[in-house]
CSV table of C-alpha atoms in Angstrom, one decimal:
chain,number,residue,atom,x,y,z
A,1,MET,CA,-55.5,-31.3,-21.4
A,2,THR,CA,-53.0,-33.9,-20.4
A,3,ALA,CA,-50.7,-32.9,-23.2
A,4,ARG,CA,-50.9,-29.3,-22.1
A,5,CYS,CA,-50.0,-30.2,-18.5
A,6,LEU,CA,-47.1,-32.3,-19.7
A,7,HIS,CA,-45.9,-29.3,-21.7
A,8,ILE,CA,-46.1,-27.0,-18.7
A,9,LEU,CA,-44.3,-29.5,-16.5
A,10,GLN,CA,-41.5,-29.9,-19.1
A,11,PHE,CA,-41.2,-26.1,-19.4
A,12,ARG,CA,-41.0,-25.8,-15.6
A,13,ASN,CA,-38.3,-28.5,-15.4
A,14,ARG,CA,-36.3,-26.8,-18.1
A,15,SER,CA,-36.6,-23.5,-16.3
A,16,ARG,CA,-35.4,-25.0,-13.1
A,17,GLY,CA,-32.5,-26.6,-14.8
A,18,PHE,CA,-31.6,-23.2,-16.4
A,19,VAL,CA,-31.8,-21.5,-13.1
A,20,ARG,CA,-29.5,-24.2,-11.5
A,21,LEU,CA,-27.2,-23.8,-14.5
A,22,LYS,CA,-27.1,-20.0,-13.9
A,23,HIS,CA,-26.3,-20.5,-10.2
A,24,ASN,CA,-23.6,-22.9,-11.1
A,25,GLY,CA,-22.3,-20.5,-13.7
A,26,TRP,CA,-21.9,-17.7,-11.1
A,27,PHE,CA,-20.2,-20.1,-8.7
A,28,PHE,CA,-17.7,-21.5,-11.1
A,29,GLY,CA,-17.1,-18.0,-12.6
A,30,GLY,CA,-16.3,-16.8,-9.1
A,31,VAL,CA,-14.0,-19.8,-8.4
A,32,ALA,CA,-12.1,-19.2,-11.7
A,33,LEU,CA,-11.6,-15.5,-10.8
A,34,GLY,CA,-10.6,-16.4,-7.2
A,35,LEU,CA,-8.0,-18.8,-8.6
A,36,THR,CA,-6.6,-16.5,-11.3
A,37,ILE,CA,-5.9,-13.5,-9.1
A,38,PRO,CA,-3.6,-15.1,-6.5
A,39,ILE,CA,-1.9,-17.2,-9.1
A,40,ALA,CA,-1.2,-14.0,-11.2
A,41,ILE,CA,0.1,-12.2,-8.1
A,42,ARG,CA,2.5,-15.1,-7.3
A,43,ILE,CA,3.7,-15.3,-10.9
A,44,TYR,CA,4.3,-11.5,-10.9
A,45,GLU,CA,6.2,-11.5,-7.6
A,46,ARG,CA,8.1,-14.8,-7.6
A,47,LEU,CA,8.5,-15.9,-11.3
A,48,LEU,CA,8.7,-12.7,-13.2
A,49,MET,CA,10.2,-10.9,-10.2
A,50,LEU,CA,8.7,-7.6,-11.2
A,51,GLY,CA,8.4,-6.4,-7.6
A,52,GLY,CA,6.1,-6.9,-4.7
A,53,VAL,CA,2.3,-6.2,-5.0
A,54,ARG,CA,1.4,-3.7,-2.3
A,55,PRO,CA,-0.1,-5.5,0.7
A,56,ILE,CA,-3.4,-3.5,0.7
A,57,VAL,CA,-4.0,-4.4,-3.0
A,58,ARG,CA,-3.2,-8.1,-2.3
A,59,TRP,CA,-5.5,-8.1,0.7
A,60,LEU,CA,-8.4,-6.5,-1.3
A,61,PHE,CA,-8.3,-9.1,-4.1
A,62,TRP,CA,-6.8,-12.0,-2.2
A,63,PRO,CA,-8.3,-11.7,1.2
A,64,THR,CA,-7.1,-15.1,2.5
A,65,SER,CA,-3.5,-13.9,2.0
A,66,LEU,CA,-3.9,-11.9,5.2
A,67,PHE,CA,-2.7,-15.1,6.9
A,68,LEU,CA,0.6,-14.7,5.1
A,69,ASP,CA,1.3,-11.4,6.9
A,70,PHE,CA,-0.2,-12.0,10.3
A,71,GLY,CA,1.3,-15.3,11.2
A,72,PRO,CA,4.5,-17.4,11.3
A,73,TRP,CA,3.5,-19.3,8.2
A,74,THR,CA,6.3,-18.1,5.8
A,75,ALA,CA,8.9,-19.6,8.1
A,76,GLN,CA,7.4,-23.1,8.1
A,77,ARG,CA,8.5,-26.0,6.0
A,78,TYR,CA,5.1,-26.4,4.4
A,79,GLU,CA,4.8,-22.8,3.1
A,80,VAL,CA,4.0,-24.0,-0.4
A,81,ILE,CA,1.1,-26.2,0.8
A,82,PHE,CA,-0.2,-23.4,3.0
A,83,VAL,CA,-0.1,-20.9,0.1
A,84,LEU,CA,-2.0,-23.4,-2.1
A,85,LEU,CA,-4.6,-23.8,0.6
A,86,LEU,CA,-5.0,-20.0,0.7
A,87,ILE,CA,-5.4,-19.9,-3.0
A,88,LEU,CA,-8.1,-22.6,-2.9
A,89,GLY,CA,-9.8,-20.8,0.0
A,90,ASN,CA,-9.8,-17.6,-2.0
A,91,ALA,CA,-11.4,-19.4,-5.0
A,92,LEU,CA,-14.1,-20.9,-2.7
A,93,LEU,CA,-14.7,-17.5,-1.2
A,94,TYR,CA,-15.1,-15.8,-4.6
A,95,GLY,CA,-17.4,-18.6,-5.7
A,96,LEU,CA,-19.6,-18.3,-2.7
A,97,LEU,CA,-19.8,-14.5,-3.0
A,98,ALA,CA,-20.6,-14.7,-6.7
A,99,THR,CA,-23.4,-17.3,-6.0
A,100,VAL,CA,-25.0,-15.1,-3.3
A,101,LEU,CA,-24.5,-11.7,-4.8
A,102,ARG,CA,-24.8,-12.8,-8.5
A,103,ARG,CA,-25.0,-9.6,-10.6
A,104,ALA,CA,-24.2,-7.5,-7.6
A,105,SER,CA,-20.8,-9.2,-7.4
A,106,ILE,CA,-19.8,-7.3,-10.6
A,107,GLY,CA,-20.5,-4.0,-8.7
A,108,VAL,CA,-18.4,-5.3,-5.8
A,109,ALA,CA,-15.5,-6.0,-8.2
A,110,ILE,CA,-15.7,-2.5,-9.6
A,111,LEU,CA,-15.8,-1.1,-6.1
A,112,LEU,CA,-12.7,-3.0,-5.2
A,113,LEU,CA,-10.9,-1.7,-8.2
A,114,VAL,CA,-11.8,1.9,-7.2
A,115,VAL,CA,-10.7,1.3,-3.6
A,116,GLY,CA,-7.5,-0.2,-4.8
A,117,TRP,CA,-6.8,2.9,-7.0
A,118,ILE,CA,-7.6,5.2,-4.1
A,119,VAL,CA,-5.3,3.6,-1.5
A,120,LEU,CA,-2.3,3.3,-3.9
A,121,PRO,CA,0.3,6.0,-3.6
A,122,PRO,CA,1.2,8.1,-6.7
A,123,SER,CA,3.2,6.3,-9.4
A,124,ASP,CA,7.0,6.9,-9.7
A,125,ASN,CA,6.4,8.9,-12.8
A,126,THR,CA,4.1,11.2,-10.9
A,127,LEU,CA,6.6,11.6,-8.1
A,128,VAL,CA,9.4,12.2,-10.5
A,129,LYS,CA,7.5,15.1,-12.1
A,130,ARG,CA,6.5,16.5,-8.7
A,131,PHE,CA,10.2,16.3,-7.7
A,132,ALA,CA,11.3,18.3,-10.8
A,133,LYS,CA,8.6,20.9,-10.1
A,134,HIS,CA,9.2,21.3,-6.4
A,135,ARG,CA,12.8,20.5,-6.0
A,136,ALA,CA,13.6,24.0,-4.7
A,137,GLU,CA,11.0,23.7,-1.9
A,138,LEU,CA,12.2,20.2,-1.0
A,139,GLU,CA,15.8,21.3,-0.7
A,140,GLN,CA,14.7,24.3,1.4
A,141,LEU,CA,12.9,21.9,3.8
A,142,VAL,CA,16.1,19.8,4.1
A,143,GLN,CA,18.2,22.9,4.8
A,144,MET,CA,15.7,24.1,7.4
A,145,ALA,CA,15.4,20.7,9.1
A,146,ASN,CA,19.2,20.4,9.4
A,147,HIS,CA,19.4,24.0,10.7
A,148,ASP,CA,16.8,23.2,13.3
A,149,GLY,CA,18.9,20.3,14.5
A,150,ARG,CA,17.1,19.8,17.8
A,151,PHE,CA,14.1,18.3,16.1
A,152,ILE,CA,13.8,14.8,14.6
A,153,LEU,CA,10.1,15.1,13.5
A,154,ILE,CA,8.4,18.2,12.1
A,155,ALA,CA,4.9,17.5,10.9
A,156,PRO,CA,1.7,19.6,10.3
A,157,GLY,CA,0.4,18.6,13.7
A,158,VAL,CA,3.3,17.8,15.9
A,159,ILE,CA,7.0,18.5,16.6
A,160,LYS,CA,9.4,16.0,18.3
A,161,THR,CA,12.8,16.8,19.7
A,162,VAL,CA,15.9,14.7,19.9
A,163,ASP,CA,15.3,14.0,23.6
A,164,GLY,CA,11.8,12.6,22.8
A,165,LYS,CA,9.6,15.6,23.8
A,166,GLU,CA,6.5,16.2,21.7
A,167,TYR,CA,4.7,19.5,21.1
A,168,GLY,CA,1.3,19.8,19.5
A,169,VAL,CA,0.0,22.6,17.3
A,170,HIS,CA,-0.7,24.9,20.2
A,171,ASP,CA,2.6,24.3,21.9
A,172,ALA,CA,4.9,24.3,18.8
A,173,GLN,CA,5.4,28.0,18.9
A,174,SER,CA,7.0,27.6,22.3
A,175,VAL,CA,10.0,25.8,20.7
A,176,LEU,CA,9.8,27.1,17.2
A,177,ALA,CA,9.3,30.7,16.0
A,178,PRO,CA,5.8,31.3,14.6
A,179,SER,CA,7.2,32.5,11.3
A,180,ARG,CA,9.4,29.4,11.1
A,181,TRP,CA,6.5,27.1,11.9
A,182,ALA,CA,4.3,28.8,9.3
A,183,GLU,CA,7.0,28.4,6.7
A,184,TYR,CA,7.2,24.7,7.3
A,185,GLN,CA,3.4,24.4,6.9
A,186,ARG,CA,3.5,26.4,3.7
A,187,LEU,CA,6.3,24.2,2.2
A,188,PHE,CA,4.6,20.9,3.3
A,189,LYS,CA,1.4,22.0,1.5
A,190,ALA,CA,3.3,23.1,-1.6
A,191,VAL,CA,5.2,19.8,-2.0
A,192,GLY,CA,2.2,17.6,-1.0
A,193,MET,CA,3.9,16.0,1.9
A,194,ASN,CA,1.1,15.7,4.5
A,195,GLU,CA,3.3,13.7,7.0
A,196,GLY,CA,5.9,16.4,7.3
A,197,LEU,CA,9.5,15.3,7.7
A,198,ASN,CA,11.6,12.8,9.7
A,199,ARG,CA,15.3,13.6,10.3
A,200,ASN,CA,18.1,11.3,11.4
A,201,GLU,CA,19.8,13.3,14.1
A,202,LYS,CA,23.2,11.6,13.6
A,203,THR,CA,23.5,11.8,9.8
A,204,GLY,CA,21.2,14.6,8.8
A,205,ASP,CA,19.2,12.4,6.4
A,206,VAL,CA,15.7,13.6,5.9
A,207,PHE,CA,12.5,11.8,4.8
A,208,LEU,CA,9.8,14.1,3.5
A,209,ALA,CA,6.6,11.9,3.7
A,210,ALA,CA,3.0,11.7,2.8
A,211,HIS,CA,0.5,8.9,3.5
A,212,THR,CA,-2.5,7.2,2.0
A,213,LEU,CA,-5.8,6.6,3.9
A,214,GLY,CA,-4.8,8.5,7.0
A,215,LYS,CA,-3.0,6.6,9.6
A,216,THR,CA,-5.0,3.3,9.6
A,217,GLU,CA,-2.3,0.9,10.5
A,218,ALA,CA,-3.5,-2.0,8.4
A,219,VAL,CA,-3.5,-0.1,5.2
A,220,ALA,CA,-1.3,2.9,5.5
A,221,THR,CA,1.5,3.4,3.0
A,222,TYR,CA,4.0,6.2,3.6
A,223,PHE,CA,5.8,7.6,0.5
A,224,GLY,CA,7.8,10.6,-0.5
A,225,TYR,CA,11.3,11.9,-1.0
A,226,LEU,CA,14.4,10.9,1.0
A,227,TYR,CA,17.5,13.0,1.1
A,228,CYS,CA,20.8,11.3,2.0
A,229,THR,CA,23.7,13.4,3.0
A,230,ASN,CA,26.3,10.7,2.1
A,231,THR,CA,25.1,7.3,0.8
A,232,GLY,CA,26.6,4.0,1.9
A,233,GLY,CA,28.4,2.8,5.0
A,234,ARG,CA,26.0,4.0,7.6
A,235,PRO,CA,25.6,2.1,10.9
A,236,TYR,CA,22.0,3.4,11.2
A,237,SER,CA,19.8,5.4,9.0
A,238,PHE,CA,17.1,4.9,6.3
A,239,PRO,CA,17.9,1.8,4.2
A,240,PRO,CA,18.6,3.6,0.9
A,241,CYS,CA,21.1,5.9,2.7
A,242,MET,CA,22.8,2.9,4.3
A,243,GLU,CA,23.0,0.7,1.2
A,244,GLY,CA,23.5,3.3,-1.5
A,245,SER,CA,21.9,1.2,-4.2
A,246,ASP,CA,19.9,2.8,-7.0
A,247,SER,CA,16.8,0.8,-6.3
A,248,ALA,CA,15.4,-2.0,-4.1
A,249,GLY,CA,12.2,-3.2,-2.7
A,250,GLY,CA,10.3,-5.8,-0.7
A,251,ARG,CA,7.0,-6.0,1.0
A,252,ARG,CA,8.0,-3.5,3.7
A,253,TYR,CA,9.7,-0.8,1.6
A,254,ARG,CA,11.0,0.2,-1.8
A,255,TRP,CA,13.1,3.0,-3.2
A,256,ARG,CA,14.3,4.5,-6.5
A,257,LYS,CA,17.2,6.8,-6.9
A,258,LEU,CA,16.6,10.2,-8.4
A,259,ASP,CA,20.1,11.7,-8.3
A,260,SER,CA,23.2,11.5,-6.2
A,261,ALA,CA,21.3,12.5,-3.0
A,262,TRP,CA,17.6,12.1,-3.6
A,263,TYR,CA,15.4,9.0,-3.6
A,264,ILE,CA,11.7,8.1,-4.0
A,265,TYR,CA,11.1,6.2,-0.9
A,266,GLU,CA,8.0,4.1,0.2
A,267,ILE,CA,7.3,2.4,3.5
A,268,ARG,CA,4.5,-0.1,3.9
A,269,VAL,CA,3.2,-0.6,7.4
A,270,HIS,CA,2.6,-4.3,7.4
A,271,GLY,CA,4.2,-7.3,5.5
A,272,SER,CA,7.6,-8.9,5.8
A,273,ASP,CA,10.4,-8.6,3.3
A,274,ASP,CA,11.0,-11.4,0.9
């Protein structure tokens, strides 16, 4: 009887040790992942210099990096130390979540991947193909916008004039012919630009834009096609039109030249340029 009791106690002790080991395994697995992700992001951005990771993706997988965008930390002398603390904080956060959620943390990781995919704008390859398919409609929109020179914003739900007056859907027909308004809506839908167009009144440059995740300021990315009448030497316009370079990018915006006048252009609502 005594031997049997000892055997049961030993089995229970081994079981408890195994459970503790499993708990520690989840914690250290989470810590390892929480360290790997921000380090990989920094290597991608700073060492390999392959471009900036979009803020919403960085926030999803490195949540403590929010402090980099909503504070004066990048201007301080101890930025490196602060970034290291944010990486360590991310590791501890991942470890804690993995310990608490355990198997459910795998589902959370999959959910984050899905959300990241949803909020990202289309790839450049997709936009290049769309441009080739709908170039005629895009050029028609530019011509219409410059013909209707009194407007600086024409969108599916609002029109704004050069003197700052705004007209909603029901009032738009008082300043724009119904057939003209309907044609704008048809073309916006055809080219997939759900933000309409913004026009520089002085230069005639036109940005045909769409957005991800509505207009939620913390996560919105505006992307689309920019038409520059003459690139370079502008005192004020969209950055690609002023600089005239084939490509550029930072945390706030990026672009890629398609031909002599057209660019793929992307604006990110938050984040400072490197």
